[in-house]
Amino acid sequence: MRLSILAITNALQSQNRKKLSPLLFSLSRSFSQLSSQSQRPSFGIAFDIDGVVLLGNTPIGGSNKALKRLYQDSGDLRIPYIFLTNGGGFRESKRATELSKLLGVNILPCQVVQGHSPFKQLFNRFENEFIVAVGKGEPAAVMAEYGFKNVLSIDEYASYFDGIDPLAQYKKWNIKHAASENSTFKEMAPTICSQRVQAAFIVSDSVDWSRDIQVLCDILRTGGLPGRETGHQPHLYFANDDLEYQATFPSERLGMGAFRIALESIFNRIHPNPLEYTSFGKPNPLVFQNAELVLKQLVLSLCPNPRVVNHATSESHRFRTLYMIGDNPSVDIKGAHQAGRPWFSILTRTGVFKGKENSSEFPADLVVDTVEEAVEYILRKESI
Ligand code: G3P
Ligand code: MG
């Protein structure tokens, strides 16, 4: 059973404003001379990452060249753009550094909006609660950066329970070994095992589906106390619901949505009440609303007057067009359409979509071969 995320995201706009404002002054210094109020760009761009800009860690579709066109020769940003990805697993600051290296331009943390970025809006609710973070990369570090004070990765959490994964001995990696080398491991185990998990956050793609589904079922059906009696299901949040995405393998790979289906199917067979959860990520229109807000803040930071920058509000700038460049019709294109104006969708052929014409199910406003072509089109249309 899917829950409404409206209540969670109501605070999104005001919180984002507060969180972005310290960044604005530094951004304003790095932006170009284009930046007087009358010359504020009336458009912005949101780039999907997997299947548009990168395949794995390899730039594709002329993405390096395309992104360079959004900067001055001096390296200062001249066109407001962000990355709007359903992927994640690393803190936005770390991802920005990695992307900067891979793509050869200076990308700021506030330009990276990941599937799990909306989780930060839940920190008031779970700030001091015991929570478990699932997925590749550094899911617990991501949640800690958002303000959650009592978080463990599922790798570490599972390592405190003897025999929770009966297949562990057959696996070539051994998380328990790493955690049990920690001197406080033995002292910590009783506390961890008797502390009720209040929520589980699927931050990024699960690395070990069998172990994660097992441990999540344990947490969810016992009210957060694996091995105990049935209890009320703790909260469960997914960073996205992508069934498939494009990585380096020629055909699409199973994503977090596939993991969710597997978990839900199993949970619903072993528990009397259906699984309750909330999914974030594209195509949810609220993700696009948030992206618009982040882009507005970027545009406002173009203003050279620090007085205006520091008191900027999202209402003080309107976009004529926001371009979403994506490879997945049912995620990127559907999301942009649902969000409505000023979003304009551009579908590339470098990822999930490989068709000759447009997508029949979720047709884009424009179909191009590559991201480089998409940027060329945008700059021409905007007379830049
Ligand atoms: O795990 C990554 C994937 O689900 C999608 O990433 O960049 O195509 O939104 P992206
Ligand atoms: Mg993609």
Coordinates of C-alpha atoms and ligand atoms in Angstrom, one line a residue:
M1 CA 0.0 0.0 0.0
R2 CA 1.5 3.3 -1.1
L3 CA 1.2 6.3 1.2
S4 CA 0.8 9.9 0.2
I5 CA 4.0 11.9 0.4
L6 CA 2.2 15.2 0.3
A7 CA 2.5 15.8 4.1
I8 CA 6.2 15.0 4.0
T9 CA 7.0 17.4 1.2
N10 CA 4.8 20.3 2.3
A11 CA 7.7 21.7 4.2
L12 CA 10.0 21.1 1.2
Q13 CA 9.9 24.6 -0.2
S14 CA 10.5 26.6 3.0
Q15 CA 13.2 24.1 4.2
N16 CA 15.0 24.2 0.8
R17 CA 15.1 27.9 0.9
K18 CA 16.7 27.9 4.3
K19 CA 19.2 25.2 3.5
L20 CA 20.2 26.8 0.2
S21 CA 20.6 30.3 1.3
P22 CA 24.1 29.9 2.8
L23 CA 25.2 28.6 -0.6
L24 CA 23.9 31.5 -2.5
F25 CA 26.6 34.0 -1.5
S26 CA 29.4 31.7 -2.6
L27 CA 27.5 30.8 -5.8
S28 CA 27.0 34.5 -6.6
R29 CA 30.7 34.9 -6.7
S30 CA 31.3 32.1 -9.1
F31 CA 28.5 33.0 -11.5
S32 CA 29.3 35.2 -14.5
Q33 CA 28.6 38.8 -15.4
L34 CA 25.3 37.8 -17.1
S35 CA 23.9 38.1 -13.7
S36 CA 22.1 41.4 -13.3
Q37 CA 18.4 41.0 -12.5
S38 CA 17.2 42.1 -15.9
Q39 CA 19.4 39.4 -17.5
R40 CA 18.3 36.5 -15.4
P41 CA 18.0 33.4 -17.6
S42 CA 14.4 32.6 -18.1
F43 CA 15.2 28.9 -18.5
G44 CA 17.0 26.1 -16.7
I45 CA 18.1 22.6 -17.4
A46 CA 17.7 19.3 -15.4
F47 CA 20.0 16.5 -16.5
D48 CA 19.3 12.9 -15.7
I49 CA 22.6 11.1 -15.1
D50 CA 22.4 7.3 -15.8
G51 CA 21.8 6.8 -19.5
V52 CA 22.1 10.5 -20.4
V53 CA 25.3 11.9 -19.0
L54 CA 27.1 8.7 -17.9
L55 CA 27.0 4.9 -18.4
G56 CA 28.5 3.6 -15.2
N57 CA 31.4 6.0 -14.8
T58 CA 31.9 6.7 -18.4
P59 CA 30.7 10.0 -19.9
I60 CA 28.4 9.4 -22.9
G61 CA 26.6 11.3 -25.7
G62 CA 29.2 14.2 -25.7
S63 CA 28.2 15.1 -22.2
N64 CA 31.6 16.7 -21.4
K65 CA 31.4 19.0 -24.4
A66 CA 27.7 19.7 -23.8
L67 CA 28.2 20.7 -20.1
K68 CA 31.2 22.9 -21.0
R69 CA 28.9 25.0 -23.1
L70 CA 27.0 26.0 -19.9
Y71 CA 30.1 27.7 -18.5
Q72 CA 32.1 30.8 -19.4
D73 CA 35.6 30.4 -20.7
S74 CA 36.7 31.4 -17.2
G75 CA 35.0 28.3 -15.8
D76 CA 32.1 30.3 -14.2
L77 CA 28.6 29.0 -14.6
R78 CA 26.5 30.9 -17.1
I79 CA 23.4 28.7 -17.5
P80 CA 21.5 27.4 -14.5
Y81 CA 21.4 23.6 -14.5
I82 CA 21.2 20.7 -12.0
F83 CA 21.5 17.0 -12.1
L84 CA 18.1 15.3 -11.3
T85 CA 18.9 11.7 -10.8
N86 CA 17.0 8.8 -9.1
G87 CA 20.4 7.3 -8.3
G88 CA 22.5 7.9 -5.2
G89 CA 24.3 6.2 -2.3
F90 CA 26.8 9.0 -1.7
R91 CA 26.5 12.5 -0.1
E92 CA 25.6 15.2 -2.6
S93 CA 29.0 16.9 -1.8
K94 CA 30.9 13.7 -2.6
R95 CA 28.8 13.1 -5.8
A96 CA 29.5 16.7 -6.9
T97 CA 33.2 16.1 -6.6
E98 CA 33.1 12.8 -8.5
L99 CA 30.9 14.3 -11.2
S100 CA 33.2 17.3 -11.5
K101 CA 36.2 14.9 -12.1
L102 CA 34.3 12.7 -14.6
L103 CA 32.8 15.5 -16.6
G104 CA 35.5 18.1 -16.4
V105 CA 33.5 21.1 -15.0
N106 CA 33.0 22.5 -11.6
I107 CA 29.8 21.1 -10.1
L108 CA 28.5 22.4 -6.8
P109 CA 26.7 20.1 -4.2
C110 CA 23.5 22.1 -4.6
Q111 CA 23.4 21.2 -8.3
V112 CA 23.1 17.5 -7.4
V113 CA 19.5 16.3 -6.6
Q114 CA 19.5 12.6 -5.9
G115 CA 16.7 10.1 -5.3
H116 CA 17.3 10.2 -1.6
S117 CA 17.7 14.0 -1.4
P118 CA 14.0 14.4 -0.2
F119 CA 14.9 12.2 2.9
K120 CA 16.4 15.3 4.5
Q121 CA 12.9 16.7 4.9
L122 CA 12.1 13.8 7.3
F123 CA 14.9 14.6 9.7
N124 CA 12.7 16.5 12.1
R125 CA 10.6 13.4 12.5
F126 CA 13.4 10.9 12.9
E127 CA 16.3 13.0 14.0
N128 CA 16.9 11.0 17.2
E129 CA 15.1 7.8 16.3
F130 CA 16.9 4.6 15.5
I131 CA 16.8 4.0 11.8
V132 CA 18.4 1.6 9.3
A133 CA 19.8 2.7 5.9
V134 CA 20.0 0.3 3.0
G135 CA 21.9 0.3 -0.3
K136 CA 25.2 0.6 -2.2
G137 CA 27.7 3.2 -1.3
E138 CA 27.5 5.0 2.1
P139 CA 23.8 5.0 3.0
A140 CA 24.4 5.7 6.7
A141 CA 26.7 8.6 5.9
V142 CA 24.1 10.1 3.6
M143 CA 21.5 10.0 6.3
A144 CA 23.9 11.3 8.9
E145 CA 24.7 14.2 6.6
Y146 CA 21.0 15.0 6.5
G147 CA 20.9 15.3 10.3
F148 CA 19.7 11.8 11.4
K149 CA 21.6 11.1 14.6
N150 CA 20.9 7.4 15.2
V151 CA 21.5 5.6 12.0
L152 CA 23.1 2.3 11.0
S153 CA 23.7 0.8 7.6
I154 CA 21.9 -2.5 7.1
D155 CA 25.3 -4.1 6.7
E156 CA 26.3 -3.1 10.2
Y157 CA 22.9 -3.7 11.7
A158 CA 22.7 -7.3 10.3
S159 CA 26.2 -8.0 11.7
Y160 CA 24.9 -7.7 15.3
F161 CA 22.4 -10.6 14.8
D162 CA 23.9 -14.1 14.8
G163 CA 22.4 -16.2 12.1
I164 CA 20.1 -13.5 10.7
D165 CA 21.4 -14.4 7.2
P166 CA 21.7 -18.2 7.0
L167 CA 23.4 -17.8 3.6
A168 CA 26.1 -15.4 4.8
Q169 CA 28.7 -18.3 5.1
Y170 CA 28.3 -18.9 1.4
K171 CA 28.9 -15.4 0.4
K172 CA 32.3 -14.2 -0.7
W173 CA 32.1 -10.9 1.2
N174 CA 31.7 -10.9 4.9
I175 CA 30.4 -7.7 6.5
K176 CA 30.1 -9.4 10.0
H177 CA 33.9 -9.9 10.0
A178 CA 34.5 -6.2 9.4
A179 CA 32.1 -5.0 12.1
S180 CA 33.1 -7.6 14.7
E181 CA 36.7 -6.4 14.5
N182 CA 35.5 -3.2 16.0
S183 CA 36.4 -3.3 19.8
T184 CA 33.0 -2.0 20.9
F185 CA 31.2 -4.6 18.8
K186 CA 30.5 -7.0 21.6
E187 CA 29.5 -4.3 24.0
M188 CA 27.2 -2.7 21.5
A189 CA 25.4 -5.9 20.3
P190 CA 22.8 -6.2 23.1
T191 CA 21.9 -2.5 22.9
I192 CA 21.5 -2.6 19.1
C193 CA 19.5 -5.8 19.1
S194 CA 17.1 -4.6 21.7
Q195 CA 16.6 -1.1 20.2
R196 CA 13.4 -0.8 18.2
V197 CA 14.0 0.3 14.6
Q198 CA 11.6 3.1 13.9
A199 CA 12.1 3.4 10.1
A200 CA 14.0 1.8 7.2
F201 CA 15.3 4.0 4.4
I202 CA 16.2 2.4 1.0
V203 CA 18.8 5.0 0.1
S204 CA 20.2 3.3 -3.0
D205 CA 20.1 0.0 -4.9
S206 CA 20.4 -3.0 -2.6
V207 CA 23.7 -4.9 -3.0
D208 CA 22.5 -8.2 -1.4
W209 CA 18.8 -8.6 -2.2
S210 CA 18.5 -11.9 -0.3
R211 CA 20.0 -10.6 2.9
D212 CA 18.3 -7.2 2.7
I213 CA 14.9 -8.7 2.0
Q214 CA 15.3 -11.1 4.9
V215 CA 16.4 -8.4 7.4
L216 CA 13.8 -5.9 6.2
C217 CA 11.1 -8.5 6.6
D218 CA 12.4 -9.2 10.1
I219 CA 12.4 -5.5 11.0
L220 CA 9.1 -4.7 9.3
R221 CA 7.0 -7.6 10.7
T222 CA 8.2 -7.4 14.3
G223 CA 7.7 -3.7 14.8
G224 CA 11.5 -3.1 14.5
L225 CA 12.8 -5.9 16.7
P226 CA 14.1 -8.8 14.6
G227 CA 13.5 -12.2 16.1
R228 CA 10.6 -11.0 18.3
E229 CA 6.8 -11.3 18.0
T230 CA 4.8 -9.6 15.3
G231 CA 4.4 -5.9 15.8
H232 CA 3.2 -2.7 14.0
Q233 CA 5.2 -2.1 10.8
P234 CA 7.8 0.6 11.1
H235 CA 8.0 3.3 8.4
L236 CA 9.6 2.4 5.1
Y237 CA 10.9 4.9 2.5
F238 CA 12.3 4.2 -1.0
A239 CA 14.5 6.8 -2.8
N240 CA 12.9 5.9 -6.1
D241 CA 10.7 3.3 -7.7
D242 CA 12.6 2.7 -11.0
L243 CA 11.8 -0.7 -12.3
E244 CA 14.9 -0.6 -14.6
Y245 CA 17.7 1.7 -15.5
Q246 CA 20.6 1.8 -18.0
A247 CA 24.1 1.0 -16.8
T248 CA 27.0 -0.4 -18.8
F249 CA 25.4 -3.7 -19.8
P250 CA 23.6 -3.5 -23.2
S251 CA 20.1 -4.2 -21.7
E252 CA 18.5 -2.4 -18.8
R253 CA 19.3 -3.5 -15.2
L254 CA 16.8 -4.1 -12.4
G255 CA 16.4 -1.0 -10.2
M256 CA 15.0 -0.1 -6.8
G257 CA 11.4 -0.5 -8.0
A258 CA 12.2 -4.2 -8.8
F259 CA 13.6 -4.6 -5.3
R260 CA 10.5 -3.0 -3.9
I261 CA 8.2 -5.4 -5.8
A262 CA 10.3 -8.4 -4.5
L263 CA 10.1 -7.2 -0.9
E264 CA 6.4 -6.3 -1.1
S265 CA 5.5 -9.6 -2.7
I266 CA 7.3 -11.6 -0.1
F267 CA 6.2 -9.4 2.9
N268 CA 2.5 -9.7 1.8
R269 CA 2.8 -13.5 1.8
I270 CA 4.3 -13.7 5.3
H271 CA 2.4 -10.9 7.0
P272 CA -1.3 -10.4 7.5
N273 CA -1.2 -6.6 6.6
P274 CA 0.0 -5.4 3.2
L275 CA 3.3 -3.5 3.2
E276 CA 3.1 0.2 3.7
Y277 CA 5.7 2.4 2.1
T278 CA 6.5 5.8 0.5
S279 CA 8.5 6.1 -2.7
F280 CA 10.3 9.3 -3.7
G281 CA 12.1 10.1 -7.0
K282 CA 11.0 10.9 -10.5
P283 CA 8.3 10.7 -11.9
N284 CA 6.7 12.1 -8.7
P285 CA 5.7 15.7 -9.6
L286 CA 6.9 16.9 -6.2
V287 CA 10.4 16.0 -7.3
F288 CA 10.0 18.3 -10.3
Q289 CA 8.6 21.1 -8.1
N290 CA 11.6 20.8 -5.9
A291 CA 13.9 20.8 -8.9
E292 CA 12.3 24.1 -10.1
L293 CA 12.9 25.6 -6.6
V294 CA 16.6 24.6 -6.7
L295 CA 17.0 26.0 -10.2
K296 CA 15.3 29.3 -9.0
Q297 CA 17.8 29.6 -6.2
L298 CA 20.6 29.1 -8.7
V299 CA 19.2 31.8 -10.9
L300 CA 18.7 34.2 -8.0
S301 CA 22.4 33.6 -7.1
L302 CA 23.3 35.1 -10.5
C303 CA 22.3 38.4 -9.0
P304 CA 25.5 40.3 -8.1
N305 CA 23.8 42.3 -5.4
P306 CA 24.4 40.5 -2.1
R307 CA 21.4 42.3 -0.4
V308 CA 19.0 40.7 -3.0
V309 CA 20.9 37.4 -2.9
N310 CA 20.5 37.0 0.9
H311 CA 16.9 37.9 0.9
A312 CA 16.0 36.0 -2.3
T313 CA 12.8 34.1 -2.3
S314 CA 11.7 31.4 -4.8
E315 CA 8.7 33.6 -5.8
S316 CA 10.9 36.3 -7.2
H317 CA 11.8 34.5 -10.4
R318 CA 9.7 32.8 -13.0
F319 CA 11.0 30.4 -15.6
R320 CA 9.6 30.4 -19.1
T321 CA 11.0 26.9 -19.8
L322 CA 12.6 24.2 -17.8
Y323 CA 14.2 21.4 -19.8
M324 CA 14.3 17.9 -18.5
I325 CA 16.7 15.8 -20.4
G326 CA 16.2 12.1 -19.7
D327 CA 16.5 8.6 -21.2
N328 CA 13.6 6.8 -19.4
P329 CA 10.1 7.6 -20.8
S330 CA 8.2 6.2 -17.8
V331 CA 10.3 8.2 -15.3
D332 CA 11.9 11.3 -16.8
I333 CA 9.4 12.1 -19.5
K334 CA 6.3 11.0 -17.6
G335 CA 7.5 13.1 -14.7
A336 CA 8.1 16.2 -16.7
H337 CA 4.6 15.9 -18.4
Q338 CA 2.9 15.4 -15.0
A339 CA 4.7 18.4 -13.6
G340 CA 3.3 20.4 -16.5
R341 CA 4.5 23.9 -17.5
P342 CA 7.1 25.2 -17.6
W343 CA 8.7 21.7 -18.0
F344 CA 9.7 20.7 -21.6
S345 CA 10.9 17.1 -22.0
I346 CA 13.8 15.9 -24.1
L347 CA 14.3 12.2 -24.6
T348 CA 17.8 10.9 -25.6
R349 CA 18.5 7.5 -27.3
T350 CA 21.5 6.7 -25.1
G351 CA 19.8 4.8 -22.3
V352 CA 16.6 3.0 -21.5
F353 CA 14.9 4.4 -24.7
K354 CA 16.4 3.2 -27.9
G355 CA 13.5 3.6 -30.3
K356 CA 13.7 5.3 -33.8
E357 CA 10.6 7.5 -33.3
N358 CA 9.1 8.9 -30.0
S359 CA 8.1 6.7 -27.1
S360 CA 4.5 5.5 -27.7
E361 CA 3.5 5.4 -24.1
F362 CA 5.1 8.6 -22.8
P363 CA 6.0 10.7 -25.8
A364 CA 8.6 13.5 -25.2
D365 CA 8.3 17.0 -26.5
L366 CA 11.5 16.3 -28.4
V367 CA 13.6 13.2 -29.1
V368 CA 17.3 13.5 -29.9
D369 CA 20.2 11.1 -30.2
T370 CA 22.4 12.5 -27.4
V371 CA 22.6 15.0 -24.6
E372 CA 25.0 17.1 -26.7
E373 CA 22.2 17.4 -29.3
A374 CA 19.8 18.3 -26.6
V375 CA 22.0 21.1 -25.3
E376 CA 22.6 22.4 -28.8
Y377 CA 18.8 22.6 -29.4
I378 CA 18.3 24.4 -26.1
L379 CA 21.0 27.0 -26.6
R380 CA 19.8 27.7 -30.2
K381 CA 16.2 28.0 -29.0
E382 CA 17.2 30.3 -26.2
S383 CA 19.4 32.3 -28.6
I384 CA 22.5 31.8 -26.5
Ligands
G3P1 O1 20.0 3.6 -9.7 C1 20.0 4.6 -10.7 C2 18.8 4.7 -11.4 O2 17.7 4.1 -10.8 C3 18.4 5.9 -12.2 O3 19.3 6.9 -12.3 O4 20.2 9.1 -13.3 O5 18.7 7.6 -14.7 O6 17.7 8.9 -12.8 P1 19.0 8.2 -13.3
MG2 MG 18.3 7.7 -16.6

